[in-house]
Every structure is written in C-alpha cells, then in structure tokens.
Coordinates of C-alpha atoms in Angstrom, one line a residue:
M1 CA -41.1 67.7 -100.9
S2 CA -44.6 68.0 -99.3
T3 CA -46.8 64.9 -99.4
P4 CA -50.6 65.0 -99.8
R5 CA -50.9 64.2 -96.1
N6 CA -48.7 67.2 -95.1
R7 CA -50.6 69.5 -97.5
G8 CA -53.9 68.3 -95.9
L9 CA -52.6 69.0 -92.4
S10 CA -51.5 72.5 -93.5
K11 CA -54.9 73.2 -94.9
L12 CA -56.6 72.1 -91.7
I13 CA -54.4 74.3 -89.6
W14 CA -54.9 77.4 -91.8
A15 CA -58.7 76.6 -91.8
L16 CA -58.6 76.7 -88.0
I17 CA -56.8 80.0 -88.1
L18 CA -59.3 81.5 -90.5
L19 CA -62.4 80.1 -88.7
T20 CA -61.2 81.2 -85.2
G21 CA -60.1 84.5 -86.6
V22 CA -63.8 85.4 -87.3
S23 CA -64.5 85.0 -83.6
V24 CA -61.7 87.3 -82.2
P25 CA -61.7 91.0 -81.9
P26 CA -60.0 93.0 -84.7
D27 CA -57.3 94.4 -82.3
V28 CA -56.1 90.8 -81.8
L29 CA -55.7 90.3 -85.5
A30 CA -53.5 93.3 -85.9
V31 CA -50.0 92.5 -87.2
T32 CA -47.2 93.3 -84.7
S33 CA -43.7 94.1 -85.8
A34 CA -41.8 92.6 -82.8
P35 CA -41.7 88.8 -82.3
G36 CA -43.5 87.7 -79.1
A37 CA -45.4 90.9 -78.8
V38 CA -48.6 89.1 -77.6
T39 CA -49.4 90.6 -74.3
D40 CA -53.0 89.8 -73.4
L41 CA -55.2 87.2 -75.2
T42 CA -57.3 86.3 -72.2
G43 CA -60.5 87.7 -73.6
T44 CA -60.2 86.1 -77.0
F45 CA -62.1 83.0 -78.2
L46 CA -58.9 81.1 -78.5
G47 CA -57.8 82.0 -75.0
M48 CA -61.1 81.0 -73.4
F49 CA -61.2 77.8 -75.4
A50 CA -57.8 76.9 -74.1
L51 CA -58.9 77.6 -70.5
A52 CA -62.0 75.4 -71.0
I53 CA -59.8 72.6 -72.3
F54 CA -57.6 72.8 -69.2
F55 CA -60.6 72.7 -66.8
A56 CA -62.1 69.8 -68.7
A57 CA -58.8 67.9 -68.4
Y58 CA -58.5 68.7 -64.8
A59 CA -62.0 67.5 -64.1
L60 CA -60.9 64.1 -65.5
I61 CA -57.8 64.2 -63.3
I62 CA -59.8 64.8 -60.2
S63 CA -62.1 61.9 -61.2
E64 CA -59.1 59.4 -61.6
E65 CA -60.2 57.2 -58.6
A66 CA -63.8 56.9 -59.9
I67 CA -63.2 56.4 -63.7
H68 CA -59.7 54.7 -63.4
L69 CA -58.2 56.9 -66.1
R70 CA -54.5 57.6 -65.5
K71 CA -54.1 61.3 -64.8
S72 CA -51.3 61.8 -67.4
K73 CA -53.6 60.9 -70.3
P74 CA -56.1 63.8 -70.3
V75 CA -53.5 66.5 -69.4
M76 CA -51.1 65.4 -72.1
V77 CA -53.8 65.7 -74.7
A78 CA -54.9 69.0 -73.3
A79 CA -51.4 70.3 -73.5
G80 CA -51.2 69.5 -77.2
F81 CA -54.5 71.2 -78.0
I82 CA -53.7 74.3 -75.9
W83 CA -50.4 74.8 -77.7
L84 CA -52.1 74.4 -81.0
L85 CA -54.4 77.3 -80.0
V86 CA -51.3 79.3 -78.8
A87 CA -49.6 78.8 -82.2
I88 CA -52.7 79.9 -84.1
A89 CA -53.0 83.0 -81.8
F90 CA -49.4 83.9 -82.4
I91 CA -49.7 83.5 -86.1
Q92 CA -52.8 85.8 -86.1
Q93 CA -50.6 88.3 -84.2
G94 CA -48.0 88.3 -86.9
D95 CA -45.5 86.3 -84.9
P96 CA -45.3 82.8 -86.5
L97 CA -42.1 81.8 -84.5
G98 CA -43.2 83.1 -81.0
A99 CA -45.2 80.0 -80.1
G100 CA -42.2 77.7 -80.8
V101 CA -39.9 79.8 -78.7
A102 CA -42.3 79.8 -75.8
F103 CA -42.9 76.1 -76.1
K104 CA -39.2 75.3 -76.0
H105 CA -38.8 77.5 -72.9
D106 CA -41.4 75.4 -71.0
L107 CA -40.1 72.2 -72.4
L108 CA -36.6 73.0 -71.0
E109 CA -38.3 73.5 -67.6
F110 CA -39.8 70.0 -67.9
A111 CA -36.6 68.4 -69.2
E112 CA -34.6 69.5 -66.2
L113 CA -37.3 68.3 -63.8
F114 CA -37.8 65.0 -65.7
L115 CA -34.2 64.0 -65.8
F116 CA -33.6 65.0 -62.1
L117 CA -36.6 62.9 -61.0
L118 CA -35.7 60.0 -63.2
A119 CA -32.3 59.8 -61.6
A120 CA -33.7 60.1 -58.1
M121 CA -36.4 57.5 -58.7
T122 CA -33.9 55.1 -60.2
Y123 CA -31.8 55.4 -57.0
I124 CA -34.8 54.9 -54.8
N125 CA -36.0 51.9 -56.7
T126 CA -32.5 50.4 -56.6
M127 CA -32.2 50.9 -52.8
E128 CA -35.6 49.2 -52.5
E129 CA -34.5 46.3 -54.7
R130 CA -31.3 45.9 -52.6
G131 CA -33.4 45.6 -49.4
V132 CA -32.5 49.0 -47.8
F133 CA -36.1 49.9 -47.0
D134 CA -37.0 46.4 -46.0
I135 CA -34.4 46.4 -43.2
L136 CA -35.9 49.6 -41.8
R137 CA -39.5 48.2 -42.1
D138 CA -38.5 45.0 -40.4
W139 CA -36.7 46.8 -37.6
L140 CA -40.0 48.5 -36.7
V141 CA -42.3 45.5 -36.9
V142 CA -40.1 43.1 -34.9
K143 CA -39.5 45.4 -31.9
G144 CA -43.0 44.9 -30.4
F145 CA -43.6 48.6 -29.9
S146 CA -47.1 49.8 -28.8
F147 CA -49.4 51.4 -31.3
R148 CA -48.6 54.8 -29.8
K149 CA -44.9 54.3 -30.1
I150 CA -45.3 53.1 -33.7
F151 CA -47.5 56.1 -34.4
W152 CA -44.7 58.5 -33.2
L153 CA -41.8 56.5 -34.7
T154 CA -43.4 56.2 -38.2
G155 CA -44.2 59.9 -38.1
L156 CA -40.8 60.9 -37.0
I157 CA -39.1 58.7 -39.6
A158 CA -41.4 60.1 -42.3
F159 CA -40.5 63.6 -41.3
C160 CA -36.7 62.9 -41.3
L161 CA -36.6 60.6 -44.4
S162 CA -38.8 62.6 -46.8
P163 CA -36.2 65.4 -47.2
I164 CA -33.9 62.8 -48.8
A165 CA -36.1 60.1 -50.3
D166 CA -39.1 62.4 -51.2
N167 CA -42.4 62.5 -49.5
L168 CA -44.2 60.0 -51.8
T169 CA -41.6 57.2 -51.3
T170 CA -41.4 57.8 -47.6
A171 CA -45.2 57.8 -47.1
L172 CA -45.5 54.5 -49.0
L173 CA -42.7 52.9 -46.9
M174 CA -44.2 54.0 -43.6
A175 CA -47.7 53.1 -44.6
T176 CA -46.5 49.5 -45.3
V177 CA -45.2 49.4 -41.7
V178 CA -48.5 50.5 -40.0
I179 CA -50.6 48.2 -42.3
S180 CA -48.3 45.2 -41.3
V181 CA -48.3 46.0 -37.6
G182 CA -51.9 47.2 -37.3
S183 CA -53.5 44.4 -39.2
G184 CA -57.0 44.0 -37.8
N185 CA -57.1 47.4 -36.2
N186 CA -58.4 49.7 -38.9
K187 CA -58.8 52.7 -36.5
F188 CA -55.0 52.7 -35.8
I189 CA -54.1 52.3 -39.5
A190 CA -56.3 55.2 -40.5
I191 CA -54.9 57.6 -37.8
A192 CA -51.3 56.5 -38.5
C193 CA -51.7 57.0 -42.2
I194 CA -53.0 60.6 -41.7
N195 CA -50.0 61.2 -39.4
I196 CA -47.6 59.8 -42.0
V197 CA -49.0 61.9 -44.9
V198 CA -48.8 65.1 -42.8
A199 CA -45.2 64.2 -41.6
A200 CA -44.0 63.3 -45.0
N201 CA -45.4 66.5 -46.6
A202 CA -44.0 68.6 -43.8
G203 CA -40.5 67.0 -44.0
G204 CA -40.5 67.5 -47.7
A205 CA -41.2 71.3 -47.4
F206 CA -37.7 72.2 -46.0
S207 CA -35.6 70.3 -48.6
P208 CA -35.2 70.7 -52.4
F209 CA -35.3 66.9 -52.6
G210 CA -38.4 66.5 -50.5
D211 CA -41.1 67.6 -52.9
I212 CA -41.6 68.5 -56.5
T213 CA -42.6 72.0 -55.6
T214 CA -39.4 72.7 -53.5
L215 CA -37.3 71.2 -56.4
M216 CA -38.9 73.6 -58.9
V217 CA -38.2 76.5 -56.6
W218 CA -34.6 75.5 -56.1
Q219 CA -34.0 74.9 -59.8
K220 CA -35.4 78.4 -60.5
N221 CA -32.6 79.8 -58.2
I222 CA -35.2 81.6 -56.1
I223 CA -34.1 80.0 -52.8
S224 CA -30.7 78.6 -52.2
F225 CA -30.1 75.0 -51.0
T226 CA -29.4 76.1 -47.4
G227 CA -32.2 78.7 -47.6
F228 CA -34.8 76.0 -47.3
F229 CA -33.5 75.1 -43.9
A230 CA -35.2 78.2 -42.5
L231 CA -38.5 76.2 -42.9
F232 CA -37.3 73.3 -40.7
V233 CA -38.9 74.6 -37.5
P234 CA -42.2 75.8 -39.1
A235 CA -42.5 72.4 -40.9
L236 CA -41.8 70.6 -37.6
V237 CA -44.4 72.6 -35.8
N238 CA -46.9 71.7 -38.6
W239 CA -46.4 68.0 -38.0
L240 CA -46.1 68.1 -34.1
V241 CA -49.4 70.1 -33.7
V242 CA -51.3 67.6 -35.8
A243 CA -49.6 64.5 -34.3
S244 CA -50.2 65.8 -30.8
I245 CA -54.0 66.0 -31.5
L246 CA -54.1 62.6 -33.3
N247 CA -52.2 61.0 -30.5
F248 CA -55.3 60.9 -28.3
A249 CA -57.2 58.9 -30.8
V250 CA -54.5 56.2 -31.1
P251 CA -55.5 52.9 -29.3
D252 CA -53.1 52.3 -26.4
V253 CA -52.7 48.6 -27.3
Q254 CA -49.6 46.4 -27.6
P255 CA -49.7 44.4 -30.9
E256 CA -48.1 41.1 -31.3
P257 CA -44.5 41.4 -32.6
L258 CA -44.0 40.1 -36.1
E259 CA -41.1 38.2 -37.5
G260 CA -38.7 40.0 -39.9
R261 CA -36.8 38.2 -42.6
A262 CA -35.3 41.1 -44.6
E263 CA -31.6 41.3 -45.4
L264 CA -29.4 43.6 -47.4
K265 CA -28.4 42.4 -50.8
H266 CA -24.8 42.7 -52.0
G267 CA -23.9 46.3 -52.9
A268 CA -26.8 47.9 -50.9
K269 CA -24.4 50.1 -48.8
V270 CA -22.5 51.1 -52.0
V271 CA -25.8 52.2 -53.6
V272 CA -26.7 54.3 -50.5
G273 CA -23.2 55.9 -50.6
L274 CA -23.5 56.6 -54.4
F275 CA -26.9 58.3 -53.7
L276 CA -25.4 60.6 -51.1
L277 CA -22.5 61.4 -53.4
T278 CA -25.0 62.2 -56.2
I279 CA -26.9 64.6 -54.0
T280 CA -23.6 66.2 -53.0
M281 CA -22.6 66.6 -56.6
A282 CA -26.0 68.2 -57.5
V283 CA -25.8 70.7 -54.6
T284 CA -22.2 71.7 -54.9
G285 CA -22.4 71.9 -58.7
H286 CA -25.3 74.2 -58.4
N287 CA -23.9 76.3 -55.6
F288 CA -20.3 76.7 -56.7
L289 CA -20.2 76.0 -60.4
H290 CA -23.6 77.4 -61.2
L291 CA -24.6 74.3 -63.1
P292 CA -28.2 73.0 -63.1
P293 CA -28.8 70.4 -60.3
V294 CA -29.7 67.9 -63.0
A295 CA -26.1 67.8 -64.2
G296 CA -24.9 66.3 -60.9
M297 CA -27.9 63.9 -60.7
M298 CA -27.3 62.5 -64.2
T299 CA -23.6 62.1 -63.5
G300 CA -24.6 60.2 -60.3
L301 CA -27.0 58.1 -62.4
G302 CA -24.0 57.2 -64.6
F303 CA -22.1 56.0 -61.5
L304 CA -25.1 53.8 -60.6
K305 CA -25.2 52.3 -64.1
L306 CA -21.5 51.5 -63.9
F307 CA -22.0 49.9 -60.5
G308 CA -25.0 48.1 -61.9
Y309 CA -22.7 46.6 -64.6
Y310 CA -20.5 45.2 -61.9
L311 CA -23.6 43.7 -60.1
Q312 CA -24.9 42.2 -63.3
R313 CA -21.6 40.5 -64.2
R314 CA -21.3 39.2 -60.6
D315 CA -24.8 37.7 -60.7
E316 CA -24.0 36.1 -64.1
R317 CA -20.8 34.6 -62.8
H318 CA -22.5 33.2 -59.7
A319 CA -25.4 31.8 -61.8
Y320 CA -22.8 30.1 -64.1
I321 CA -21.0 28.6 -61.1
A322 CA -24.3 27.4 -59.5
K323 CA -25.5 25.9 -62.8
T324 CA -22.1 24.1 -63.3
M325 CA -22.3 22.7 -59.8
L326 CA -25.9 21.5 -60.2
M327 CA -25.1 19.8 -63.5
S328 CA -22.0 18.1 -62.0
T329 CA -24.0 16.8 -59.1
A330 CA -26.7 15.5 -61.4
L331 CA -24.2 13.7 -63.6
A332 CA -22.5 12.2 -60.5
I333 CA -25.7 10.4 -59.5
D334 CA -26.5 9.4 -63.1
S335 CA -29.3 11.8 -63.4
K336 CA -29.9 13.8 -66.5
P337 CA -30.0 17.6 -65.7
T338 CA -33.1 19.4 -66.8
E339 CA -34.1 23.0 -67.0
E340 CA -36.2 22.6 -63.8
S341 CA -33.2 21.2 -61.9
V342 CA -31.2 24.3 -62.8
P343 CA -33.3 27.3 -61.6
A344 CA -32.7 30.5 -63.5
K345 CA -32.2 33.5 -61.3
P346 CA -32.3 36.7 -63.3
A347 CA -29.1 38.8 -63.1
Y348 CA -29.3 42.3 -61.8
D349 CA -30.4 44.8 -64.5
I350 CA -30.3 48.6 -63.8
Y351 CA -32.9 49.1 -66.5
R352 CA -35.5 47.2 -64.5
N353 CA -35.2 49.8 -61.8
L354 CA -35.3 52.5 -64.5
Q355 CA -38.5 51.1 -65.9
R356 CA -40.1 51.1 -62.5
A357 CA -40.0 54.9 -62.3
E358 CA -43.3 56.6 -61.8
W359 CA -43.8 57.1 -65.5
D360 CA -47.4 58.2 -65.1
S361 CA -46.4 60.9 -62.7
L362 CA -43.5 62.1 -65.0
M363 CA -45.8 62.3 -67.9
F364 CA -48.4 64.1 -65.7
F365 CA -45.7 66.7 -64.9
Y366 CA -45.1 67.2 -68.6
G367 CA -48.8 67.8 -69.3
I368 CA -49.2 70.2 -66.3
I369 CA -46.1 72.2 -67.1
M370 CA -47.0 72.6 -70.7
C371 CA -50.7 73.3 -70.0
V372 CA -49.9 76.0 -67.5
G373 CA -47.2 77.4 -69.8
G374 CA -49.7 77.5 -72.7
L375 CA -52.2 79.4 -70.5
G376 CA -49.3 81.7 -69.6
A377 CA -48.7 82.4 -73.3
F378 CA -52.3 83.6 -73.5
G379 CA -51.7 86.0 -70.6
Y380 CA -53.7 84.2 -67.9
L381 CA -50.8 83.9 -65.4
E382 CA -50.0 87.6 -65.6
M383 CA -53.7 88.4 -65.1
G384 CA -53.8 86.0 -62.2
S385 CA -50.7 87.5 -60.6
E386 CA -52.2 91.0 -60.8
L387 CA -55.5 89.8 -59.5
I388 CA -54.2 87.7 -56.6
Y389 CA -50.8 89.2 -55.6
G390 CA -51.7 92.7 -56.6
G391 CA -55.2 92.7 -55.2
L392 CA -54.8 90.6 -52.1
G393 CA -51.2 91.1 -51.2
P394 CA -48.5 88.5 -51.1
T395 CA -49.2 87.1 -47.6
T396 CA -52.9 86.5 -48.2
A397 CA -52.1 85.2 -51.7
N398 CA -49.5 82.8 -50.4
V399 CA -51.7 81.4 -47.7
L400 CA -54.4 80.8 -50.3
V401 CA -51.9 79.0 -52.5
G402 CA -51.7 76.3 -49.7
V403 CA -55.5 76.1 -49.6
A404 CA -55.6 75.7 -53.4
S405 CA -52.9 73.0 -53.1
A406 CA -55.2 70.9 -51.0
I407 CA -58.0 71.0 -53.7
V408 CA -56.1 71.2 -57.0
D409 CA -52.7 69.7 -56.3
N410 CA -49.6 71.7 -55.3
I411 CA -47.6 71.1 -58.5
P412 CA -49.7 73.1 -61.0
V413 CA -50.3 75.8 -58.4
M414 CA -46.6 76.2 -57.6
F415 CA -45.6 76.1 -61.3
A416 CA -48.2 78.8 -62.0
V417 CA -46.7 81.0 -59.2
L418 CA -43.2 80.5 -60.5
E419 CA -44.3 81.5 -64.0
M420 CA -46.1 84.5 -62.6
H421 CA -42.9 85.3 -60.6
P422 CA -44.5 88.1 -58.5
D423 CA -42.1 90.6 -56.9
M424 CA -41.8 89.2 -53.4
S425 CA -39.3 89.2 -50.5
Q426 CA -37.3 86.0 -49.6
G427 CA -39.6 85.5 -46.7
Q428 CA -42.7 85.5 -48.9
W429 CA -41.1 83.0 -51.3
L430 CA -40.3 80.8 -48.3
L431 CA -43.9 81.2 -47.2
V432 CA -45.4 80.1 -50.5
T433 CA -43.0 77.1 -50.5
L434 CA -44.1 76.1 -47.0
T435 CA -47.8 76.6 -47.8
A436 CA -47.7 74.7 -51.1
G437 CA -45.8 71.8 -49.3
V438 CA -47.9 71.4 -46.2
G439 CA -51.2 72.8 -47.5
G440 CA -51.9 69.6 -49.5
S441 CA -52.2 67.7 -46.3
M442 CA -55.5 69.3 -45.5
L443 CA -57.2 66.8 -47.9
S444 CA -56.1 63.3 -48.7
I445 CA -56.3 64.2 -52.5
G446 CA -54.1 67.3 -52.0
S447 CA -50.7 65.6 -52.3
A448 CA -49.1 62.7 -54.1
A449 CA -48.3 61.1 -50.7
G450 CA -52.0 61.1 -49.7
V451 CA -53.3 59.7 -52.9
A452 CA -50.6 56.9 -52.9
V453 CA -51.4 55.9 -49.3
M454 CA -55.1 55.8 -50.1
G455 CA -54.4 53.3 -52.7
Q456 CA -52.2 51.3 -50.4
A457 CA -54.6 51.2 -47.5
R458 CA -57.7 51.0 -49.7
G459 CA -60.9 51.0 -47.8
I460 CA -59.2 52.0 -44.5
Y461 CA -57.5 55.3 -45.1
T462 CA -60.1 57.0 -47.2
F463 CA -61.0 60.6 -48.2
F464 CA -63.6 60.8 -45.4
A465 CA -61.3 59.2 -42.8
H466 CA -58.8 62.0 -43.5
L467 CA -61.5 64.7 -43.8
K468 CA -62.6 63.9 -40.2
W469 CA -59.3 65.3 -39.0
S470 CA -58.9 68.1 -41.4
W471 CA -59.7 70.6 -38.7
A472 CA -56.6 69.5 -36.8
I473 CA -54.4 69.7 -39.9
V474 CA -55.7 73.2 -40.5
L475 CA -54.5 74.2 -37.0
G476 CA -51.1 72.8 -37.9
Y477 CA -51.1 74.7 -41.1
A478 CA -51.9 77.9 -39.4
A479 CA -49.3 77.2 -36.6
S480 CA -46.6 76.6 -39.2
I481 CA -47.4 79.9 -41.0
V482 CA -47.3 81.9 -37.7
T483 CA -44.0 80.2 -36.7
H484 CA -42.4 81.1 -40.0
M485 CA -43.5 84.7 -39.9
W486 CA -42.2 85.0 -36.4
L487 CA -38.9 83.1 -36.7
N488 CA -38.0 84.4 -40.2
A489 CA -39.4 87.9 -39.8
A490 CA -36.1 89.5 -41.1
A491 CA -36.5 87.7 -44.4
F492 CA -39.9 89.5 -45.1
V493 CA -38.0 92.8 -45.3
A494 CA -37.5 93.4 -49.1

C-alpha cells in the first residue's frame, strides 16, 4: 500500500522527468523496443547536467586539504544524483529497467573491490597492532645508519614491501622511520618522503596487491597474476632513476641512533602466516578455479577472525588470572582491592582492527565507481574512448593516462579506461597499468601514498617541496615507459 510520502516522491520524480523532457531533443524521447538501447546521451541536458555534477564534486575533492571536507562525502552525493538522472533518461528512452541493471553491474564491481580491500586492510591493521611493523621500524632507527643509507634503505623497503602490503600502508610506515630518524633535519625528511612515495608507487605497479588500479585490472581478468611481473624492471627503473638524482641532495650526515622498544605480541607470526595463506588462496582460486579473488580474501578473513577468537579468550584468561593474583595480594596485606589496583587491559578484539579500515577511502571508491559508471551509462566513456584511443592511438593515450593520474587521481582514470575497454594488445594494457601506477608520483596529490605522507609530515613534505623535484620524477616516468616498450616489445604485437 502506498503512503502519502511515497506518492509524493513518485510525483516529484515524474515531475523531473516531464520538466527535463522539455529540454532534450525529440530523438532522445523516442521509445525504443529493446531494453538498454540507450547509446549516446552525451549531448542531452541530463547528460551534461550529470557531467557538471561530477566536476563540481571533484572540485570539492581536490580542495579537501583546504576545506577539510572528507573526499567521500561529495562524491557519494554526486553518485546518487547522477544515477537519478540516468534513471530518468532511461525511462524517457522507454527502458524503465535499464538503469537498475546498469547500476547493479557497477555495484558488483565495487562490492568485489570493497570486500577485497576490507580483508586486506584488516590484516594490515592486525599486523600493525601485533607489532610487526614496529619491529621493522625500530630495526632501522637503532642501527645508526647515515642519512644516505636510510634514504636508500627506506626506498628499497618501500619498493619491496608495497607489492604485498599496498603502497599507502608502506609509504606511511617508511615515512614514520624518516621522521623519527631525521628529526630536526627537514631537508632530509622532505627528500626521503619524495623517495618513499615514488618507490611505493613503483613497487605497487607490478603487483595486483600493490595498488587499487592493479587490483582492478587483475579482477577484470585483463592481466594474469604473473603477467604483472613483466612490469618489475620498468617499475624498478622508475624508482632508481629518481632516487639516483635525489641522492645528491641528501645530507651526508650521521644522525644519533635512537633506542627501540618494540616487540612482537603473541600471535604476530601466525597473523603474518595467515596473511600469506590468504594471498595464496586468492591467487590460486582465481587462476585455477576461476573464482573471483575476493573469495580467497574473505575466506582468509574468516581464518583471521577464528584466530582472533583464540587471542581474545587468551587475553581474557590472562586478565582473570592477573586480577585474581592482585586481589589475593591485596587481601594478604589487609588492603581492600579497588578498581584502580586492578588495571583493566582490554582483550583482543578483531572488530577493532576491522573498524580501523580506511572507511573514507572505501566510500570514496564507491562514489567514484558509481559516478564514472553513471557517466558511462550516458555514453561519455564510449565517446572518450573514441576520442582518445581512436584519435591519438593507444600508446599516446596510455602515456597521457599517467599524466592525468598525477592531476586527477589514478583510481577514477583507470576505472574509466577499464569501462571503456579499448581494443589493445597485452603490452598496451601493461603500459596503462604502469603509467597509472607510477604517473601519480609526479605530483604529491597524484596518489594516496603522497597525500597520506603529506598529512604525516605536515609542513615539511609539502606540495611545493615535491613539485621542486617533479622534473626528476618525469625523467623516471619516461625511463620506465621506454624500458617497458623495449623489454616487453613482443607483448605489443596484437
């Protein structure tokens, strides 16, 4: 039974359809016989309105640092309005069910990405809580390395760790090291942070687990898991070229060694083993059983939750024993035990690590995927594919994708390319994966790693501090492209 509120909402939607219908050409209002027959609505009022909404939302995203508005908020609202316009356009086309089908298709894309990332983030948070990363950090700060050695070590670790732990987590971990060691030497911190961002983005480019863009490409079955390894040398060249130039600006100073106090908590090694098992299940399940990678990741998350139950019961048991002993001691000396004399240490809870996931980033991915999918429903992605890939050719277009990634962010750019799905050789798909991954390093705002490190080293590693060395990063970008086209020339043959 419809309520007055529902009837009012229906009237509002139909009023929008009628009002916007006045502004669109008659050919758009023609009723089509086949569902989903909408081919090109880019020139319509609704299509241009949707495009304007997206650009307005993205302007707010770019201004996040200045206005302190979380990037997920405007893009999620924009996604809702864009799909409202898509639904109206499809109804005008005589296809009332088409918008729902298209929306569910894009929602499934997000659901797989969301659950995969949620499992990975929970594992990373658990390893951090168990002290795994603290041990690595303390090993670096207590050794008494020179600034140049720390520069190269943090870059090398960032390059090697990001394919497993993702570029964002790796960059934050290594930035903590250089900030701790280089305290008082802002020049070193700024140069080392640039090196870390470049290395983390380069390392993430040759692994499906290293970056959101590579994960999306892998989940689309465009490049196999082992196929990404063809980008190892080009990615390494990208980092080495930049690091070799930055090396001359690193102060040749020996900092005072710091004292490290980190230690592994109970179960830390088991968590690392479970994480490696989870990655193995995701890869083998996808390669041999043709299951989505998220199936293996969620199974692995289940293993972690079971192990978390053991850790929780163990902590509760130890807390009970400690409380009993403290109370017995207090009674033995004729002292009445109080709450203060029995300190409460919270038991391990897997859901605390689950809650610490990057929820703003996950919701941002939802908004971006749904916004780009909505614009694709209007025909903008097909138009863009014909204009860029048809007009400029795949090589030029893929190089420009990397440049766009530095300005706009690589996630929406890569998702748009995947939705366009231009007819390209394997070498070209590897090229766009490489450029989208390392291209964001050209500006500090071009990657999640750069934005995160700017927040961590606020006032030291800044947009302009990074921009000063963008020319060197551009050289590394060009060198990686040339290396890929030379080493993997056979893959460019269709």
